[in-house]
GROMACS .gro file of C-alpha atoms in nm:
model
  390
    1MET     CA    1   0.454  -1.125  -1.136
    2ASN     CA    2   0.474  -1.471  -0.991
    3LYS     CA    3   0.184  -1.693  -1.075
    4ARG     CA    4  -0.016  -1.847  -0.799
    5ALA     CA    5   0.070  -2.196  -0.699
    6SER     CA    6  -0.199  -2.451  -0.745
    7GLY     CA    7  -0.468  -2.478  -0.478
    8THR     CA    8  -0.356  -2.833  -0.404
    9ALA     CA    9   0.002  -2.730  -0.341
   10ALA     CA   10  -0.109  -2.448  -0.115
   11LEU     CA   11  -0.330  -2.679   0.088
   12ILE     CA   12  -0.046  -2.926   0.134
   13ALA     CA   13   0.177  -2.644   0.250
   14VAL     CA   14  -0.088  -2.521   0.492
   15ALA     CA   15  -0.138  -2.865   0.643
   16ALA     CA   16   0.232  -2.935   0.686
   17LEU     CA   17   0.314  -2.597   0.825
   18ALA     CA   18   0.017  -2.586   1.058
   19LEU     CA   19   0.165  -2.895   1.224
   20ALA     CA   20   0.506  -2.731   1.234
   21GLY     CA   21   0.351  -2.420   1.385
   22CYS     CA   22   0.211  -2.621   1.674
   23ALA     CA   23   0.555  -2.751   1.766
   24GLY     CA   24   0.699  -2.433   1.909
   25GLY     CA   25   0.625  -2.081   2.024
   26ASP     CA   26   0.412  -1.968   2.315
   27GLY     CA   27   0.088  -1.900   2.130
   28GLY     CA   28   0.130  -1.525   2.159
   29SER     CA   29   0.148  -1.525   2.538
   30GLY     CA   30   0.413  -1.253   2.514
   31GLY     CA   31   0.687  -1.468   2.668
   32GLY     CA   32   0.645  -1.348   3.025
   33GLU     CA   33   0.784  -1.059   3.227
   34GLY     CA   34   1.098  -0.907   3.078
   35ALA     CA   35   1.094  -1.122   2.764
   36PRO     CA   36   1.102  -0.957   2.422
   37ILE     CA   37   0.767  -0.877   2.263
   38VAL     CA   38   0.759  -1.065   1.933
   39VAL     CA   39   0.606  -0.875   1.641
   40GLY     CA   40   0.598  -1.020   1.291
   41SER     CA   41   0.586  -0.888   0.935
   42ILE     CA   42   0.537  -1.059   0.598
   43ASN     CA   43   0.661  -0.881   0.289
   44THR     CA   44   0.722  -0.932  -0.081
   45ILE     CA   45   1.091  -0.846  -0.084
   46SER     CA   46   1.201  -1.053  -0.383
   47GLY     CA   47   1.033  -1.113  -0.717
   48PRO     CA   48   0.916  -0.888  -1.001
   49ALA     CA   49   0.695  -0.663  -0.781
   50THR     CA   50   0.858  -0.587  -0.446
   51PHE     CA   51   0.777  -0.382  -0.136
   52PRO     CA   52   1.087  -0.379   0.087
   53GLU     CA   53   1.068  -0.030   0.238
   54ALA     CA   54   0.764  -0.068   0.466
   55SER     CA   55   0.916  -0.331   0.694
   56GLN     CA   56   1.253  -0.152   0.685
   57ALA     CA   57   1.081   0.161   0.812
   58ALA     CA   58   0.890  -0.029   1.080
   59ALA     CA   59   1.215  -0.192   1.193
   60ALA     CA   60   1.375   0.152   1.227
   61VAL     CA   61   1.086   0.270   1.445
   62PHE     CA   62   1.110  -0.039   1.668
   63ASP     CA   63   1.490  -0.010   1.693
   64ALA     CA   64   1.456   0.351   1.807
   65PHE     CA   65   1.191   0.245   2.060
   66ASN     CA   66   1.417  -0.031   2.193
   67ASP     CA   67   1.716   0.205   2.213
   68ALA     CA   68   1.503   0.441   2.422
   69GLY     CA   69   1.433   0.162   2.672
   70GLY     CA   70   1.141  -0.020   2.511
   71LEU     CA   71   0.824  -0.081   2.706
   72ASP     CA   72   0.939  -0.062   3.068
   73GLY     CA   73   1.256  -0.239   2.963
   74ARG     CA   74   1.092  -0.493   2.734
   75LYS     CA   75   1.222  -0.477   2.378
   76ILE     CA   76   1.033  -0.549   2.060
   77ASP     CA   77   1.174  -0.846   1.869
   78TYR     CA   78   1.071  -0.762   1.511
   79LYS     CA   79   1.079  -1.059   1.278
   80THR     CA   80   1.034  -1.000   0.905
   81LEU     CA   81   0.995  -1.266   0.637
   82ASP     CA   82   0.996  -1.256   0.255
   83ASP     CA   83   0.699  -1.431   0.092
   84LYS     CA   84   0.858  -1.385  -0.254
   85GLY     CA   85   0.512  -1.319  -0.394
   86ASP     CA   86   0.452  -1.693  -0.366
   87PRO     CA   87   0.133  -1.829  -0.200
   88ALA     CA   88   0.299  -2.130  -0.037
   89THR     CA   89   0.576  -1.912   0.107
   90ALA     CA   90   0.323  -1.657   0.233
   91THR     CA   91   0.132  -1.938   0.402
   92ALA     CA   92   0.449  -2.076   0.559
   93SER     CA   93   0.561  -1.733   0.675
   94ALA     CA   94   0.239  -1.670   0.865
   95ARG     CA   95   0.261  -2.002   1.044
   96GLU     CA   96   0.624  -1.946   1.135
   97LEU     CA   97   0.559  -1.603   1.285
   98VAL     CA   98   0.225  -1.675   1.450
   99GLY     CA   99   0.257  -2.043   1.534
  100SER     CA  100   0.627  -2.096   1.599
  101ASP     CA  101   0.752  -1.752   1.705
  102GLY     CA  102   0.442  -1.659   1.905
  103ALA     CA  103   0.399  -1.309   1.764
  104VAL     CA  104   0.149  -1.091   1.947
  105ALA     CA  105   0.065  -0.903   1.625
  106LEU     CA  106   0.185  -0.839   1.270
  107VAL     CA  107   0.291  -0.483   1.194
  108GLY     CA  108   0.432  -0.302   0.891
  109SER     CA  109   0.384  -0.579   0.635
  110ALA     CA  110   0.374  -0.507   0.263
  111SER     CA  111   0.297  -0.805   0.042
  112LEU     CA  112   0.146  -0.852  -0.298
  113ILE     CA  113  -0.063  -1.149  -0.184
  114GLU     CA  114  -0.042  -1.240   0.184
  115CYS     CA  115  -0.353  -1.070   0.328
  116GLU     CA  116  -0.592  -1.269   0.114
  117ILE     CA  117  -0.405  -1.593   0.174
  118ASN     CA  118  -0.367  -1.560   0.551
  119ALA     CA  119  -0.678  -1.369   0.661
  120LYS     CA  120  -0.867  -1.682   0.770
  121TYR     CA  121  -0.562  -1.809   0.958
  122TYR     CA  122  -0.529  -1.479   1.145
  123GLU     CA  123  -0.896  -1.504   1.237
  124GLN     CA  124  -0.846  -1.862   1.358
  125GLU     CA  125  -0.545  -1.760   1.570
  126SER     CA  126  -0.710  -1.439   1.699
  127ILE     CA  127  -0.418  -1.227   1.585
  128LEU     CA  128  -0.441  -0.883   1.424
  129SER     CA  129  -0.231  -0.741   1.142
  130MET     CA  130  -0.151  -0.374   1.074
  131PRO     CA  131   0.017  -0.373   0.730
  132GLY     CA  132   0.220  -0.069   0.642
  133ILE     CA  133   0.100  -0.112   0.285
  134GLY     CA  134  -0.213  -0.311   0.212
  135VAL     CA  135  -0.218  -0.432  -0.147
  136ASP     CA  136  -0.456  -0.721  -0.212
  137THR     CA  137  -0.829  -0.740  -0.148
  138GLY     CA  138  -0.787  -0.937   0.174
  139CYS     CA  139  -0.618  -0.640   0.340
  140PHE     CA  140  -0.942  -0.443   0.320
  141ASP     CA  141  -1.222  -0.690   0.388
  142SER     CA  142  -1.098  -0.879   0.695
  143GLU     CA  143  -1.182  -0.786   1.054
  144ASN     CA  144  -0.830  -0.901   1.154
  145ILE     CA  145  -0.638  -0.678   0.910
  146SER     CA  146  -0.625  -0.298   0.900
  147PRO     CA  147  -0.355  -0.128   0.687
  148ALA     CA  148  -0.207   0.214   0.754
  149ASN     CA  149  -0.246   0.318   0.390
  150VAL     CA  150  -0.536   0.412   0.164
  151GLY     CA  151  -0.482   0.110  -0.057
  152PRO     CA  152  -0.509   0.067  -0.434
  153PHE     CA  153  -0.887   0.045  -0.446
  154ASN     CA  154  -0.974   0.369  -0.267
  155ASP     CA  155  -0.674   0.522  -0.446
  156MET     CA  156  -0.837   0.425  -0.779
  157THR     CA  157  -1.161   0.597  -0.677
  158LEU     CA  158  -0.964   0.904  -0.570
  159THR     CA  159  -0.763   0.933  -0.892
  160LEU     CA  160  -1.079   0.895  -1.102
  161GLN     CA  161  -1.259   1.152  -0.887
  162TYR     CA  162  -0.971   1.397  -0.922
  163GLY     CA  163  -0.961   1.348  -1.299
  164SER     CA  164  -1.331   1.399  -1.363
  165GLU     CA  165  -1.428   1.647  -1.093
  166VAL     CA  166  -1.118   1.862  -1.040
  167LEU     CA  167  -0.947   1.842  -1.380
  168GLY     CA  168  -1.282   1.826  -1.560
  169LEU     CA  169  -1.166   1.540  -1.783
  170ASP     CA  170  -1.402   1.346  -2.007
  171ASP     CA  171  -1.328   1.024  -2.192
  172ILE     CA  172  -1.137   0.866  -1.905
  173CYS     CA  173  -1.031   0.508  -1.978
  174ILE     CA  174  -0.919   0.253  -1.722
  175LEU     CA  175  -0.638   0.000  -1.769
  176LEU     CA  176  -0.604  -0.259  -1.495
  177GLU     CA  177  -0.323  -0.492  -1.392
  178ILE     CA  178  -0.498  -0.769  -1.200
  179ALA     CA  179  -0.327  -0.970  -0.925
  180GLY     CA  180  -0.515  -1.265  -0.780
  181SER     CA  181  -0.884  -1.201  -0.723
  182THR     CA  182  -0.866  -0.819  -0.713
  183ARG     CA  183  -1.080  -0.759  -1.025
  184PRO     CA  184  -1.417  -0.735  -0.840
  185THR     CA  185  -1.268  -0.496  -0.584
  186TYR     CA  186  -1.135  -0.269  -0.857
  187GLN     CA  187  -1.481  -0.279  -1.018
  188ALA     CA  188  -1.631  -0.174  -0.684
  189ALA     CA  189  -1.385   0.118  -0.675
  190ILE     CA  190  -1.489   0.222  -1.026
  191ASP     CA  191  -1.858   0.184  -0.936
  192LYS     CA  192  -1.804   0.403  -0.630
  193TRP     CA  193  -1.662   0.677  -0.856
  194SER     CA  194  -1.961   0.643  -1.090
  195GLU     CA  195  -2.202   0.661  -0.797
  196ILE     CA  196  -2.036   0.978  -0.665
  197THR     CA  197  -1.991   1.159  -0.996
  198GLY     CA  198  -2.242   1.007  -1.236
  199LYS     CA  199  -1.954   0.940  -1.476
  200GLU     CA  200  -1.869   0.616  -1.653
  201PRO     CA  201  -1.535   0.505  -1.798
  202LYS     CA  202  -1.513   0.535  -2.175
  203TYR     CA  203  -1.326   0.207  -2.197
  204VAL     CA  204  -1.188  -0.056  -1.959
  205ASP     CA  205  -0.909  -0.304  -2.035
  206ASP     CA  206  -0.839  -0.550  -1.752
  207THR     CA  207  -0.594  -0.762  -1.950
  208VAL     CA  208  -0.287  -0.544  -1.888
  209PRO     CA  209  -0.014  -0.770  -1.744
  210TYR     CA  210   0.232  -0.703  -1.468
  211GLY     CA  211   0.591  -0.687  -1.586
  212ALA     CA  212   0.528  -0.677  -1.962
  213SER     CA  213   0.830  -0.612  -2.181
  214ASP     CA  214   0.625  -0.382  -2.407
  215TYR     CA  215   0.300  -0.200  -2.328
  216THR     CA  216   0.260  -0.056  -2.679
  217PRO     CA  217  -0.039  -0.277  -2.779
  218TYR     CA  218  -0.240  -0.165  -2.475
  219ILE     CA  219  -0.153   0.202  -2.522
  220VAL     CA  220  -0.232   0.195  -2.895
  221LYS     CA  221  -0.567   0.027  -2.832
  222ALA     CA  222  -0.661   0.284  -2.567
  223ARG     CA  223  -0.576   0.569  -2.802
  224GLU     CA  224  -0.784   0.412  -3.078
  225GLN     CA  225  -1.079   0.402  -2.837
  226GLY     CA  226  -1.067   0.782  -2.810
  227CYS     CA  227  -0.931   0.797  -2.456
  228LYS     CA  228  -0.815   1.140  -2.338
  229ALA     CA  229  -0.700   1.023  -1.995
  230LEU     CA  230  -0.580   0.687  -1.863
  231ALA     CA  231  -0.637   0.568  -1.506
  232ILE     CA  232  -0.401   0.277  -1.441
  233ASN     CA  233  -0.287   0.076  -1.135
  234PRO     CA  234   0.067  -0.039  -1.219
  235VAL     CA  235   0.378  -0.091  -1.013
  236GLU     CA  236   0.652   0.161  -1.088
  237PRO     CA  237   0.852  -0.023  -1.360
  238ASP     CA  238   0.533  -0.098  -1.553
  239ALA     CA  239   0.423   0.266  -1.538
  240ILE     CA  240   0.755   0.381  -1.680
  241GLY     CA  241   0.707   0.136  -1.967
  242GLN     CA  242   0.351   0.260  -2.029
  243VAL     CA  243   0.447   0.627  -2.043
  244LYS     CA  244   0.741   0.556  -2.271
  245ALA     CA  245   0.515   0.348  -2.498
  246ALA     CA  246   0.285   0.652  -2.533
  247ASN     CA  247   0.588   0.875  -2.595
  248ALA     CA  248   0.702   0.644  -2.874
  249GLN     CA  249   0.358   0.672  -3.035
  250GLY     CA  250   0.370   1.052  -3.022
  251TRP     CA  251   0.068   1.057  -2.786
  252ASP     CA  252   0.159   1.380  -2.610
  253ASP     CA  253  -0.180   1.509  -2.493
  254VAL     CA  254  -0.288   1.216  -2.276
  255THR     CA  255  -0.345   1.277  -1.904
  256TRP     CA  256  -0.220   1.003  -1.675
  257LEU     CA  257  -0.417   0.921  -1.358
  258TYR     CA  258  -0.195   0.689  -1.159
  259LEU     CA  259  -0.188   0.554  -0.804
  260THR     CA  260   0.062   0.608  -0.523
  261SER     CA  261   0.257   0.303  -0.642
  262VAL     CA  262   0.434   0.525  -0.901
  263TYR     CA  263   0.505   0.812  -0.663
  264SER     CA  264   0.882   0.796  -0.628
  265GLU     CA  265   1.184   1.003  -0.712
  266ASN     CA  266   1.309   0.718  -0.929
  267PHE     CA  267   0.991   0.735  -1.141
  268ALA     CA  268   1.018   1.115  -1.175
  269GLU     CA  269   1.379   1.086  -1.285
  270ALA     CA  270   1.287   0.828  -1.551
  271ILE     CA  271   1.012   1.037  -1.716
  272ASP     CA  272   1.101   1.312  -1.966
  273ASP     CA  273   0.763   1.346  -2.140
  274ALA     CA  274   0.463   1.326  -1.907
  275GLY     CA  275   0.207   1.416  -2.174
  276ALA     CA  276  -0.061   1.643  -2.030
  277GLY     CA  277   0.059   1.555  -1.680
  278ILE     CA  278   0.089   1.256  -1.450
  279TYR     CA  279  -0.141   1.292  -1.149
  280VAL     CA  280  -0.137   1.085  -0.831
  281PRO     CA  281  -0.344   1.110  -0.510
  282ALA     CA  282  -0.058   1.044  -0.265
  283GLU     CA  283  -0.175   0.817   0.017
  284PHE     CA  284   0.039   1.002   0.272
  285TYR     CA  285   0.147   1.365   0.296
  286PRO     CA  286   0.381   1.412  -0.004
  287PHE     CA  287   0.727   1.304   0.104
  288THR     CA  288   0.891   1.510  -0.170
  289ASP     CA  289   0.767   1.824   0.005
  290ASP     CA  290   1.020   1.957   0.254
  291SER     CA  291   0.767   2.004   0.532
  292GLU     CA  292   0.776   1.972   0.909
  293ILE     CA  293   0.490   1.726   0.871
  294ASN     CA  294   0.735   1.459   0.752
  295SER     CA  295   1.037   1.572   0.952
  296ASP     CA  296   1.043   1.295   1.217
  297TRP     CA  297   0.985   1.029   0.953
  298ARG     CA  298   1.244   1.175   0.717
  299THR     CA  299   1.514   1.203   0.984
  300LEU     CA  300   1.464   0.844   1.097
  301MET     CA  301   1.469   0.709   0.742
  302GLU     CA  302   1.781   0.905   0.646
  303ASP     CA  303   1.959   0.797   0.965
  304ASN     CA  304   1.893   0.436   0.866
  305ASP     CA  305   1.968   0.473   0.493
  306ILE     CA  306   1.613   0.376   0.395
  307PRO     CA  307   1.489   0.508   0.059
  308LEU     CA  308   1.229   0.783   0.096
  309THR     CA  309   0.907   0.647  -0.054
  310SER     CA  310   0.538   0.635   0.026
  311PHE     CA  311   0.577   0.269   0.111
  312CYS     CA  312   0.816   0.343   0.395
  313GLN     CA  313   0.579   0.615   0.519
  314GLY     CA  314   0.322   0.336   0.565
  315GLY     CA  315   0.563   0.113   0.754
  316TYR     CA  316   0.670   0.401   0.976
  317LEU     CA  317   0.310   0.491   1.060
  318ALA     CA  318   0.200   0.132   1.129
  319ALA     CA  319   0.485   0.086   1.377
  320THR     CA  320   0.423   0.426   1.533
  321TYR     CA  321   0.052   0.352   1.581
  322PHE     CA  322   0.134   0.011   1.728
  323ILE     CA  323   0.374   0.151   1.986
  324GLU     CA  324   0.118   0.410   2.096
  325VAL     CA  325  -0.141   0.137   2.148
  326LEU     CA  326   0.114  -0.086   2.324
  327LYS     CA  327   0.194   0.187   2.575
  328GLY     CA  328  -0.172   0.205   2.675
  329ILE     CA  329  -0.206  -0.162   2.772
  330ASP     CA  330  -0.236  -0.237   3.142
  331GLY     CA  331  -0.104  -0.575   3.252
  332ASP     CA  332   0.059  -0.846   3.045
  333ILE     CA  333   0.146  -0.794   2.681
  334THR     CA  334  -0.008  -1.091   2.508
  335ARG     CA  335  -0.173  -1.154   2.176
  336GLU     CA  336  -0.507  -1.134   2.354
  337SER     CA  337  -0.433  -0.803   2.527
  338VAL     CA  338  -0.281  -0.650   2.213
  339SER     CA  339  -0.577  -0.753   2.000
  340ALA     CA  340  -0.822  -0.615   2.256
  341ALA     CA  341  -0.632  -0.285   2.272
  342LEU     CA  342  -0.621  -0.249   1.892
  343LYS     CA  343  -0.990  -0.327   1.857
  344SER     CA  344  -1.087  -0.065   2.115
  345MET     CA  345  -0.827   0.203   2.034
  346ASP     CA  346  -0.923   0.566   1.995
  347PRO     CA  347  -0.843   0.713   1.652
  348ILE     CA  348  -0.485   0.842   1.628
  349GLU     CA  349  -0.442   1.166   1.437
  350ASN     CA  350  -0.124   1.227   1.239
  351PRO     CA  351  -0.074   1.502   0.979
  352MET     CA  352   0.093   1.250   0.749
  353VAL     CA  353  -0.254   1.104   0.676
  354GLY     CA  354  -0.591   1.253   0.594
  355THR     CA  355  -0.790   1.000   0.797
  356PRO     CA  356  -0.714   0.936   1.168
  357TYR     CA  357  -0.610   0.573   1.219
  358ALA     CA  358  -0.828   0.333   1.415
  359PHE     CA  359  -0.813  -0.040   1.361
  360GLY     CA  360  -1.084  -0.135   1.110
  361THR     CA  361  -1.132   0.217   0.972
  362GLN     CA  362  -1.042   0.271   0.607
  363ASN     CA  363  -0.835   0.568   0.496
  364THR     CA  364  -1.018   0.757   0.221
  365ALA     CA  365  -0.800   1.065   0.163
  366GLY     CA  366  -0.513   1.138  -0.077
  367TRP     CA  367  -0.302   1.447  -0.146
  368PRO     CA  368  -0.300   1.538  -0.520
  369ILE     CA  369   0.041   1.579  -0.682
  370ILE     CA  370   0.163   1.612  -1.042
  371LEU     CA  371   0.467   1.527  -1.249
  372LYS     CA  372   0.505   1.762  -1.546
  373SER     CA  373   0.715   1.705  -1.856
  374GLY     CA  374   1.081   1.795  -1.827
  375THR     CA  375   1.074   1.870  -1.454
  376HIS     CA  376   1.171   1.530  -1.310
  377ALA     CA  377   1.010   1.646  -0.985
  378TRP     CA  378   0.673   1.597  -0.821
  379GLU     CA  379   0.474   1.906  -0.726
  380GLN     CA  380   0.170   1.955  -0.509
  381VAL     CA  381  -0.146   2.067  -0.688
  382ALA     CA  382  -0.364   2.109  -0.379
  383ASP     CA  383  -0.343   2.264  -0.036
  384ASP     CA  384  -0.554   2.001   0.139
  385TRP     CA  385  -0.655   1.636   0.124
  386LEU     CA  386  -0.885   1.508  -0.150
  387ARG     CA  387  -1.149   1.288   0.011
  388ILE     CA  388  -1.373   1.032  -0.153
  389GLY     CA  389  -1.714   1.184  -0.210
  390GLU     CA  390  -1.611   1.543  -0.135
   0.00000   0.00000   0.00000
């Protein structure tokens, strides 16, 4: 993954771009009667760990809304920017969308880093963000940011809970890939599992890198520690490398407890030997299941040639929630009125998620699925949501 720029460089970028942000835009006034409603989105679209589908899905939702007439004739002008996984670019992107473009809200973002970097700025500008996929710690501890997804931290608690309490696994080890300052939040997720179950990890290795060319040393060390199951938080390419490293070592009885980040058809196709099984608590209703629950989402994504992934489920839901809230606003559509409506919204129920969405409420439910050896296909292993603490 890209390394963080120095604090000095980031501060310089913030100062320069804050000035640039003051030069244009309407401060989120909504542009007046009949003008487009500007909505922004910041995403990591280029770099070693990318999340392009969420904003693509949100754009498809907004395009469909505009084609149907918009909000009493007013269209949504959806502006998406690539932060490249770079702090200075993420900082600049926020100031361009909020300061220069006058966005009334940010919707459907999916970035490796931007929540933590921009949370204070969003608070300063009184703007709210509804990421499609929240990744870093800042997405889950800011009053101005509320993702549509469960997120990696609650997902870690869920996968550990499923492993110990449903599968009855002992000797669970945890391997962590750490981006930015996420280590304490992952520890809190592990502690939550211990508090609920009374279990402790047999071994924790938080030195596992993103994008390594060879994960063999980490896999060998975990096996030597007596691990029977591995709970890991990788992006998809890293997970493929980890499973293949275990395959090469002949470790064929290990159970894998992964997060939604590996839940894709591409990952399933790449894995021949899944050991004792690869389990994931899917953050949204499993998209690989041909169910009516996902039918509207699936049709829209296929019509727009967007890959079917959990990430684009998050972008779709964030945009769908936003439109429902937008329709309920009386009077002018401004940053102030949008923020007030989001803060006071009633929870929105959708069968694609296990927790009704309300701004500021965390999603704590996942749907357990498994990838077995030789199948190249995900299967459901539950008939209901798994919830933290239940």
